[in-house]
Each structure stands twice: as structure tokens, then as C-alpha cells.
Amino acid sequence: MSSVSQHLYTRRRITNVVALLLSCVTALFGLFFLGWILWTLLSKGVPGIDVNLFTKMTPPPMQEGGLLNAFFGSAVMCGLAIAIGTPLGVAAGTWLAEYGNARKTGVVVRFVNDILLSAPSIVLGLFVYTLYVMQTGGRFSAFAGALSLAFIVLPVVVRTTDEMLRLVPSQMREATLSLGIPHWKVTVQVLYRSASAGIVTGVLLALARISGETAPLLFTAFGNQYWNSNIFQPMASVPVIMNQFAGSPYESWQTLAWSGALVLTVFVLLVSLGARALLLRNKISND
């Protein structure tokens, strides 16, 4: 080996080792703080996990209670948001993949969807506050909160549906269309079945994302310390209660905030794992 080749080989080895060390240090740096956060969450949240947390209402200061009304409110608003955003997102994603893919309109819609996908959630909350809350006389409600969360769900489902349908082989479309089957039947009965796992995964990831959103709910659902099942009235939610209780001077409220954060984290983790398991199962079945 010539001296020039040896020099180049040595320099590449040094560069490789330095890059590998930097990558390892960066990964360990991120894992350290992630572990720190999880340890803090567990150490402060586990002591407050008991039956009262899931069976009692949010208490007055310095009294025992739970987060029953907050869990119920979060479930209602997230469920409504998924119910509103999913059909609209699937319909828009289907149009992009099947009808607007080669049109300029499709390019514009994708661009707008990308903007909406990256928009801060507080901006969406202010939009719904202006569009709905102010028009109803400043009346905060769970429905307004669900609308703001639906604007977060919508672009996620649109993107997922668009990408999953475009991944379906074109031969499948051509084979079914050649039999004289209408395009809409091909989409519903063939393409949706092939892309269903990916679309459901997108919906689950959207659910995991909106579960911890606080900012849009502050301007729409506002919050409620009491039990309320009317979606057109203010309703409690776990993120808003956490925001209020975590900054309070009362230890009982702080414990509830940490416990709510732990429950919310576990829920998001389970939803994310379910989405990944669904994708893995679909991949194995296709192979």
C-alpha cells in the first residue's frame, strides 16, 4: 500500500471513529434526559395512583379527590375529534391519491395540508375561538374543544390516507377497473382494504397526539371543576387540569397533576405501541 493510500485510509478511520463517538455521545445525551424525565414522572406520579384517582372528582384545595371528570372530558373531546377528523381526512386523502394526484389542485391541497400539519396547536385553538366560541357569545364548550382537536387530527389522517393509497400497486387498480367495476367501488372495496392498516395507524397516532394537547383547549373547552356531560358546556380535561394543578401551591393538587401526567403518558405509550404492532402485523401478513 502506497503512502498516499495509507494516509487516506488512516484519515478515513479517524473520521469514522470520531463520527461514531459523536453519534454515541449524542444518543446517550438524549437517553439520559429521557430517562430523567421518566424517573421524575414515575417517582412523583406513582404515589398518587389509587382508586380515588379514577372514581372521584377534582377536589377543592387541600382535600382528597381524583380526576374522574377530567378523564371523562378528555375521552369525550378526543372521541369527538376523531369522529369529526377521520371521515373528512380519509375523504380528502382519497381524493388526493385517486383523483387529484396529477392535478395542480392536488399540489395546492397537499401544500395547505402540510402547513396545517405543522401549525402550532395554539393557533388552531385561537382559530376555533374566533370562528365558533366568539360567534356563540363567548360560550366555551367541549364541542369547541373537539373542533380544535379535529383540526389537528385532520392533516394527519389526510397525509396517512394519501400515502397509504398511493402505496397500493397500480396493477390492483387496473385489474379491478378492467372488470368494469366503478372507480368508487374499487376504492371502497379494494383499495381501502389494502390500505386499512396504515390508515388506522395514522388515526391512532393522531389520537396519541391530541391526548396531551393543552393550548387549544384553554381557548375552547376552558375547563370545569365539576361533572358535566353536556358537550355544549365547559368540560374538564386531563391536560388542562394538569396545567392548573401543577402550578398551584397545594401539594394535593400537585400530586394529582403528576398522577394525571403518568396516566396520560402510559395511554399515549399504549396507543403508539398498538399502532406499531398493527403495522408490523400488516407487514408480516403481506410477506
mmCIF file of C-alpha atoms in Angstrom:
data_model
loop_
_atom_site.group_PDB
_atom_site.id
_atom_site.type_symbol
_atom_site.label_atom_id
_atom_site.label_comp_id
_atom_site.label_asym_id
_atom_site.label_seq_id
_atom_site.Cartn_x
_atom_site.Cartn_y
_atom_site.Cartn_z
ATOM 1 C CA MET A 1 0.000 0.000 0.000
ATOM 2 C CA SER A 2 1.426 3.359 -1.028
ATOM 3 C CA SER A 3 1.966 6.149 1.455
ATOM 4 C CA VAL A 4 -0.859 8.192 -0.114
ATOM 5 C CA SER A 5 -3.317 5.292 0.195
ATOM 6 C CA GLN A 6 -2.191 4.629 3.753
ATOM 7 C CA HIS A 7 -2.720 8.296 4.637
ATOM 8 C CA LEU A 8 -6.230 8.295 3.139
ATOM 9 C CA TYR A 9 -7.088 5.041 4.912
ATOM 10 C CA THR A 10 -5.888 6.383 8.263
ATOM 11 C CA ARG A 11 -7.804 9.640 7.825
ATOM 12 C CA ARG A 12 -10.992 7.745 6.987
ATOM 13 C CA ARG A 13 -10.579 5.501 10.018
ATOM 14 C CA ILE A 14 -10.118 8.514 12.289
ATOM 15 C CA THR A 15 -13.125 10.263 10.732
ATOM 16 C CA ASN A 16 -15.229 7.125 11.174
ATOM 17 C CA VAL A 17 -14.235 6.730 14.836
ATOM 18 C CA VAL A 18 -14.901 10.412 15.601
ATOM 19 C CA ALA A 19 -18.306 10.301 13.885
ATOM 20 C CA LEU A 20 -19.223 7.106 15.733
ATOM 21 C CA LEU A 21 -18.202 8.586 19.087
ATOM 22 C CA LEU A 22 -20.185 11.767 18.433
ATOM 23 C CA SER A 23 -23.242 9.706 17.478
ATOM 24 C CA CYS A 24 -22.971 7.602 20.638
ATOM 25 C CA VAL A 25 -22.492 10.653 22.867
ATOM 26 C CA THR A 26 -25.481 12.399 21.275
ATOM 27 C CA ALA A 27 -27.662 9.303 21.687
ATOM 28 C CA LEU A 28 -26.626 8.878 25.326
ATOM 29 C CA PHE A 29 -27.249 12.587 25.939
ATOM 30 C CA GLY A 30 -30.811 12.264 24.661
ATOM 31 C CA LEU A 31 -31.445 8.993 26.513
ATOM 32 C CA PHE A 32 -30.133 10.471 29.758
ATOM 33 C CA PHE A 33 -32.655 13.301 29.782
ATOM 34 C CA LEU A 34 -35.441 10.993 28.605
ATOM 35 C CA GLY A 35 -34.657 8.632 31.472
ATOM 36 C CA TRP A 36 -34.521 11.561 33.879
ATOM 37 C CA ILE A 37 -37.944 12.744 32.761
ATOM 38 C CA LEU A 38 -39.435 9.254 33.058
ATOM 39 C CA TRP A 39 -37.900 8.732 36.506
ATOM 40 C CA THR A 40 -39.277 12.063 37.729
ATOM 41 C CA LEU A 41 -42.682 11.203 36.296
ATOM 42 C CA LEU A 42 -42.717 7.789 37.977
ATOM 43 C CA SER A 43 -41.381 8.971 41.333
ATOM 44 C CA LYS A 44 -43.906 11.806 41.593
ATOM 45 C CA GLY A 45 -46.841 10.180 39.808
ATOM 46 C CA VAL A 46 -46.963 6.651 41.236
ATOM 47 C CA PRO A 47 -47.738 7.737 44.852
ATOM 48 C CA GLY A 48 -50.982 9.323 43.655
ATOM 49 C CA ILE A 49 -52.204 6.309 41.668
ATOM 50 C CA ASP A 50 -55.117 4.797 43.600
ATOM 51 C CA VAL A 51 -58.813 4.072 43.251
ATOM 52 C CA ASN A 52 -59.756 7.659 44.137
ATOM 53 C CA LEU A 53 -57.900 8.948 41.088
ATOM 54 C CA PHE A 54 -60.367 7.188 38.776
ATOM 55 C CA THR A 55 -63.531 7.389 40.880
ATOM 56 C CA LYS A 56 -63.602 10.868 42.444
ATOM 57 C CA MET A 57 -63.968 14.377 41.078
ATOM 58 C CA THR A 58 -61.311 17.075 41.118
ATOM 59 C CA PRO A 59 -61.230 18.337 44.725
ATOM 60 C CA PRO A 60 -61.059 21.784 46.330
ATOM 61 C CA PRO A 61 -57.629 22.824 47.651
ATOM 62 C CA MET A 62 -56.091 20.676 50.412
ATOM 63 C CA GLN A 63 -58.692 17.914 50.058
ATOM 64 C CA GLU A 64 -58.544 14.417 48.599
ATOM 65 C CA GLY A 65 -60.058 13.690 45.234
ATOM 66 C CA GLY A 66 -59.425 12.350 41.776
ATOM 67 C CA LEU A 67 -59.597 13.133 38.083
ATOM 68 C CA LEU A 68 -62.766 11.308 37.060
ATOM 69 C CA ASN A 69 -64.357 14.330 35.391
ATOM 70 C CA ALA A 70 -61.084 15.160 33.629
ATOM 71 C CA PHE A 71 -60.690 11.619 32.274
ATOM 72 C CA PHE A 72 -64.287 11.677 31.075
ATOM 73 C CA GLY A 73 -63.876 15.077 29.432
ATOM 74 C CA SER A 74 -60.675 14.080 27.653
ATOM 75 C CA ALA A 75 -62.314 10.884 26.381
ATOM 76 C CA VAL A 76 -65.348 12.791 25.088
ATOM 77 C CA MET A 77 -63.368 15.529 23.338
ATOM 78 C CA CYS A 78 -60.789 13.169 21.843
ATOM 79 C CA GLY A 79 -63.551 10.826 20.686
ATOM 80 C CA LEU A 80 -65.469 13.679 19.056
ATOM 81 C CA ALA A 81 -62.287 14.976 17.423
ATOM 82 C CA ILE A 82 -61.534 11.551 15.948
ATOM 83 C CA ALA A 83 -65.161 11.181 14.820
ATOM 84 C CA ILE A 84 -65.029 14.566 13.057
ATOM 85 C CA GLY A 85 -61.496 14.491 11.677
ATOM 86 C CA THR A 86 -61.234 10.881 10.499
ATOM 87 C CA PRO A 87 -64.035 10.792 7.863
ATOM 88 C CA LEU A 88 -63.016 14.190 6.491
ATOM 89 C CA GLY A 89 -59.344 13.206 6.467
ATOM 90 C CA VAL A 90 -59.971 9.871 4.756
ATOM 91 C CA ALA A 91 -62.181 11.543 2.144
ATOM 92 C CA ALA A 92 -59.618 14.283 1.443
ATOM 93 C CA GLY A 93 -56.736 11.796 1.345
ATOM 94 C CA THR A 94 -58.683 9.566 -1.042
ATOM 95 C CA TRP A 95 -59.326 12.480 -3.380
ATOM 96 C CA LEU A 96 -55.648 13.414 -3.347
ATOM 97 C CA ALA A 97 -54.464 9.871 -4.086
ATOM 98 C CA GLU A 98 -57.109 8.806 -6.596
ATOM 99 C CA TYR A 99 -58.411 11.937 -8.304
ATOM 100 C CA GLY A 100 -56.173 14.928 -7.602
ATOM 101 C CA ASN A 101 -52.757 13.276 -7.748
ATOM 102 C CA ALA A 102 -51.850 14.628 -11.187
ATOM 103 C CA ARG A 103 -53.676 17.955 -10.894
ATOM 104 C CA LYS A 104 -52.398 21.345 -9.814
ATOM 105 C CA THR A 105 -55.245 21.472 -7.324
ATOM 106 C CA GLY A 106 -53.823 18.376 -5.658
ATOM 107 C CA VAL A 107 -50.431 20.063 -5.281
ATOM 108 C CA VAL A 108 -52.079 23.070 -3.647
ATOM 109 C CA VAL A 109 -54.153 20.895 -1.298
ATOM 110 C CA ARG A 110 -51.064 18.934 -0.237
ATOM 111 C CA PHE A 111 -49.197 22.179 0.408
ATOM 112 C CA VAL A 112 -52.034 23.559 2.536
ATOM 113 C CA ASN A 113 -52.282 20.250 4.393
ATOM 114 C CA ASP A 114 -48.551 20.346 5.167
ATOM 115 C CA ILE A 115 -48.956 23.865 6.568
ATOM 116 C CA LEU A 116 -51.865 22.718 8.726
ATOM 117 C CA LEU A 117 -49.835 19.695 9.838
ATOM 118 C CA SER A 118 -47.040 21.897 11.153
ATOM 119 C CA ALA A 119 -49.224 24.706 12.517
ATOM 120 C CA PRO A 120 -48.899 25.335 16.291
ATOM 121 C CA SER A 121 -51.859 23.910 18.167
ATOM 122 C CA ILE A 122 -52.444 27.208 19.965
ATOM 123 C CA VAL A 123 -53.061 28.870 16.587
ATOM 124 C CA LEU A 124 -55.726 26.274 15.798
ATOM 125 C CA GLY A 125 -57.271 26.900 19.208
ATOM 126 C CA LEU A 126 -57.403 30.647 18.575
ATOM 127 C CA PHE A 127 -58.927 29.980 15.153
ATOM 128 C CA VAL A 128 -61.754 27.910 16.646
ATOM 129 C CA TYR A 129 -62.162 30.500 19.412
ATOM 130 C CA THR A 130 -62.695 33.205 16.797
ATOM 131 C CA LEU A 131 -64.750 31.053 14.441
ATOM 132 C CA TYR A 132 -67.028 29.342 16.961
ATOM 133 C CA VAL A 133 -66.684 30.476 20.580
ATOM 134 C CA MET A 134 -66.978 34.200 19.889
ATOM 135 C CA GLN A 135 -69.868 33.616 17.482
ATOM 136 C CA THR A 136 -71.809 31.812 20.219
ATOM 137 C CA GLY A 137 -71.463 34.647 22.710
ATOM 138 C CA GLY A 138 -68.150 33.556 24.196
ATOM 139 C CA ARG A 139 -69.539 30.213 25.314
ATOM 140 C CA PHE A 140 -66.773 27.702 25.971
ATOM 141 C CA SER A 141 -67.744 24.086 25.357
ATOM 142 C CA ALA A 142 -66.448 20.578 24.875
ATOM 143 C CA PHE A 143 -67.670 20.719 21.284
ATOM 144 C CA ALA A 144 -65.446 23.725 20.604
ATOM 145 C CA GLY A 145 -62.545 21.837 22.174
ATOM 146 C CA ALA A 146 -63.270 18.838 19.964
ATOM 147 C CA LEU A 147 -63.312 21.092 16.894
ATOM 148 C CA SER A 148 -59.879 22.477 17.727
ATOM 149 C CA LEU A 149 -58.530 18.950 18.230
ATOM 150 C CA ALA A 150 -60.181 17.823 14.983
ATOM 151 C CA PHE A 151 -58.076 20.388 13.114
ATOM 152 C CA ILE A 152 -55.029 18.559 14.498
ATOM 153 C CA VAL A 153 -56.387 15.134 13.539
ATOM 154 C CA LEU A 154 -57.406 16.167 10.018
ATOM 155 C CA PRO A 155 -53.992 16.770 8.380
ATOM 156 C CA VAL A 156 -52.513 13.644 9.985
ATOM 157 C CA VAL A 157 -55.269 11.433 8.563
ATOM 158 C CA VAL A 158 -55.129 13.192 5.181
ATOM 159 C CA ARG A 159 -51.376 12.600 4.883
ATOM 160 C CA THR A 160 -51.626 8.976 6.040
ATOM 161 C CA THR A 161 -54.543 8.107 3.744
ATOM 162 C CA ASP A 162 -52.883 9.770 0.766
ATOM 163 C CA GLU A 163 -49.602 7.932 1.267
ATOM 164 C CA MET A 164 -51.168 4.542 2.049
ATOM 165 C CA LEU A 165 -53.418 4.607 -1.025
ATOM 166 C CA ARG A 166 -50.529 5.610 -3.278
ATOM 167 C CA LEU A 167 -48.563 2.629 -1.954
ATOM 168 C CA VAL A 168 -51.216 0.220 -3.272
ATOM 169 C CA PRO A 169 -49.864 -1.328 -6.519
ATOM 170 C CA SER A 170 -51.337 0.211 -9.662
ATOM 171 C CA GLN A 171 -51.850 -3.301 -11.075
ATOM 172 C CA MET A 172 -54.529 -3.868 -8.439
ATOM 173 C CA ARG A 173 -56.443 -0.819 -9.624
ATOM 174 C CA GLU A 174 -56.062 -1.740 -13.291
ATOM 175 C CA ALA A 175 -57.149 -5.345 -12.738
ATOM 176 C CA THR A 176 -60.362 -4.386 -10.957
ATOM 177 C CA LEU A 177 -61.171 -1.476 -13.270
ATOM 178 C CA SER A 178 -60.741 -3.756 -16.301
ATOM 179 C CA LEU A 179 -63.656 -5.843 -14.997
ATOM 180 C CA GLY A 180 -65.942 -2.847 -15.414
ATOM 181 C CA ILE A 181 -66.201 -2.076 -11.706
ATOM 182 C CA PRO A 182 -66.830 1.625 -10.972
ATOM 183 C CA HIS A 183 -63.898 3.564 -9.555
ATOM 184 C CA TRP A 184 -65.662 4.323 -6.284
ATOM 185 C CA LYS A 185 -66.307 0.622 -5.677
ATOM 186 C CA VAL A 186 -62.673 -0.163 -6.435
ATOM 187 C CA THR A 187 -61.654 2.448 -3.876
ATOM 188 C CA VAL A 188 -64.035 1.280 -1.161
ATOM 189 C CA GLN A 189 -63.859 -2.486 -1.616
ATOM 190 C CA VAL A 190 -60.272 -2.987 -2.795
ATOM 191 C CA LEU A 191 -58.015 -0.036 -2.022
ATOM 192 C CA TYR A 192 -59.356 0.675 1.461
ATOM 193 C CA ARG A 193 -58.885 -2.976 2.424
ATOM 194 C CA SER A 194 -55.278 -2.917 1.269
ATOM 195 C CA ALA A 195 -54.522 0.390 2.994
ATOM 196 C CA SER A 196 -56.698 -0.094 6.091
ATOM 197 C CA ALA A 197 -53.840 -0.975 8.458
ATOM 198 C CA GLY A 198 -51.877 2.138 7.526
ATOM 199 C CA ILE A 199 -54.925 4.398 7.772
ATOM 200 C CA VAL A 200 -55.892 3.020 11.189
ATOM 201 C CA THR A 201 -52.300 3.509 12.324
ATOM 202 C CA GLY A 202 -52.494 7.159 11.284
ATOM 203 C CA VAL A 203 -55.724 7.601 13.234
ATOM 204 C CA LEU A 204 -54.141 6.041 16.332
ATOM 205 C CA LEU A 205 -51.109 8.308 16.069
ATOM 206 C CA ALA A 206 -53.425 11.307 15.713
ATOM 207 C CA LEU A 207 -55.260 10.163 18.856
ATOM 208 C CA ALA A 208 -51.960 9.902 20.720
ATOM 209 C CA ARG A 209 -51.046 13.408 19.621
ATOM 210 C CA ILE A 210 -54.266 15.148 20.648
ATOM 211 C CA SER A 211 -54.471 13.344 24.004
ATOM 212 C CA GLY A 212 -51.905 15.671 25.546
ATOM 213 C CA GLU A 213 -52.851 18.933 23.843
ATOM 214 C CA THR A 214 -53.461 21.755 26.299
ATOM 215 C CA ALA A 215 -53.210 25.062 24.428
ATOM 216 C CA PRO A 216 -56.232 24.698 22.102
ATOM 217 C CA LEU A 217 -58.465 23.559 24.977
ATOM 218 C CA LEU A 218 -57.646 26.641 27.046
ATOM 219 C CA PHE A 219 -59.371 28.797 24.404
ATOM 220 C CA THR A 220 -62.260 26.444 23.628
ATOM 221 C CA ALA A 221 -63.301 23.942 26.330
ATOM 222 C CA PHE A 222 -61.771 26.079 29.108
ATOM 223 C CA GLY A 223 -62.287 23.531 31.902
ATOM 224 C CA ASN A 224 -64.727 22.625 34.639
ATOM 225 C CA GLN A 225 -64.166 21.503 38.241
ATOM 226 C CA TYR A 226 -67.482 19.641 38.264
ATOM 227 C CA TRP A 227 -69.028 16.740 36.395
ATOM 228 C CA ASN A 228 -70.568 17.721 33.082
ATOM 229 C CA SER A 229 -71.802 15.506 30.249
ATOM 230 C CA ASN A 230 -73.210 18.299 28.085
ATOM 231 C CA ILE A 231 -70.836 18.833 25.157
ATOM 232 C CA PHE A 232 -72.113 22.380 24.707
ATOM 233 C CA GLN A 233 -70.888 23.413 28.155
ATOM 234 C CA PRO A 234 -67.337 23.816 29.525
ATOM 235 C CA MET A 235 -65.780 20.446 30.299
ATOM 236 C CA ALA A 236 -62.704 19.340 32.219
ATOM 237 C CA SER A 237 -59.775 17.596 30.544
ATOM 238 C CA VAL A 238 -56.602 15.984 31.844
ATOM 239 C CA PRO A 239 -54.110 18.354 30.130
ATOM 240 C CA VAL A 240 -55.907 21.493 31.337
ATOM 241 C CA ILE A 241 -56.235 20.154 34.892
ATOM 242 C CA MET A 242 -52.532 19.265 34.847
ATOM 243 C CA ASN A 243 -51.720 22.792 33.720
ATOM 244 C CA GLN A 244 -53.784 24.295 36.535
ATOM 245 C CA PHE A 245 -52.790 21.924 39.342
ATOM 246 C CA ALA A 246 -49.063 21.643 38.578
ATOM 247 C CA GLY A 247 -48.524 25.359 39.194
ATOM 248 C CA SER A 248 -50.653 25.536 42.329
ATOM 249 C CA PRO A 249 -49.186 25.845 45.861
ATOM 250 C CA TYR A 250 -51.252 22.891 47.129
ATOM 251 C CA GLU A 251 -49.461 19.561 47.446
ATOM 252 C CA SER A 252 -52.633 17.525 46.859
ATOM 253 C CA TRP A 253 -53.229 19.275 43.535
ATOM 254 C CA GLN A 254 -49.599 18.828 42.509
ATOM 255 C CA THR A 255 -49.819 15.095 43.242
ATOM 256 C CA LEU A 256 -52.948 14.827 41.096
ATOM 257 C CA ALA A 257 -51.187 16.677 38.285
ATOM 258 C CA TRP A 258 -48.243 14.250 38.344
ATOM 259 C CA SER A 259 -50.556 11.240 38.517
ATOM 260 C CA GLY A 260 -52.589 12.542 35.594
ATOM 261 C CA ALA A 261 -49.385 13.077 33.626
ATOM 262 C CA LEU A 262 -48.324 9.488 34.330
ATOM 263 C CA VAL A 263 -51.682 8.054 33.241
ATOM 264 C CA LEU A 264 -51.622 10.186 30.102
ATOM 265 C CA THR A 265 -48.070 9.082 29.287
ATOM 266 C CA VAL A 266 -48.977 5.409 29.702
ATOM 267 C CA PHE A 267 -52.036 5.892 27.478
ATOM 268 C CA VAL A 268 -50.005 7.546 24.724
ATOM 269 C CA LEU A 269 -47.376 4.799 25.012
ATOM 270 C CA LEU A 270 -50.002 2.063 24.665
ATOM 271 C CA VAL A 271 -51.618 3.754 21.666
ATOM 272 C CA SER A 272 -48.233 4.185 19.974
ATOM 273 C CA LEU A 273 -47.309 0.552 20.643
ATOM 274 C CA GLY A 274 -50.683 -0.534 19.276
ATOM 275 C CA ALA A 275 -50.095 1.448 16.098
ATOM 276 C CA ARG A 276 -46.652 -0.094 15.626
ATOM 277 C CA ALA A 277 -47.990 -3.590 16.325
ATOM 278 C CA LEU A 278 -50.710 -3.077 13.727
ATOM 279 C CA LEU A 279 -48.164 -2.012 11.121
ATOM 280 C CA LEU A 280 -45.909 -4.955 11.961
ATOM 281 C CA ARG A 281 -48.803 -7.394 11.734
ATOM 282 C CA ASN A 282 -49.819 -5.999 8.355
ATOM 283 C CA LYS A 283 -46.225 -6.231 7.095
ATOM 284 C CA ILE A 284 -45.911 -9.863 8.221
ATOM 285 C CA SER A 285 -49.238 -10.809 6.620
ATOM 286 C CA ASN A 286 -48.207 -9.173 3.333
ATOM 287 C CA ASP A 287 -44.878 -11.010 3.334
#
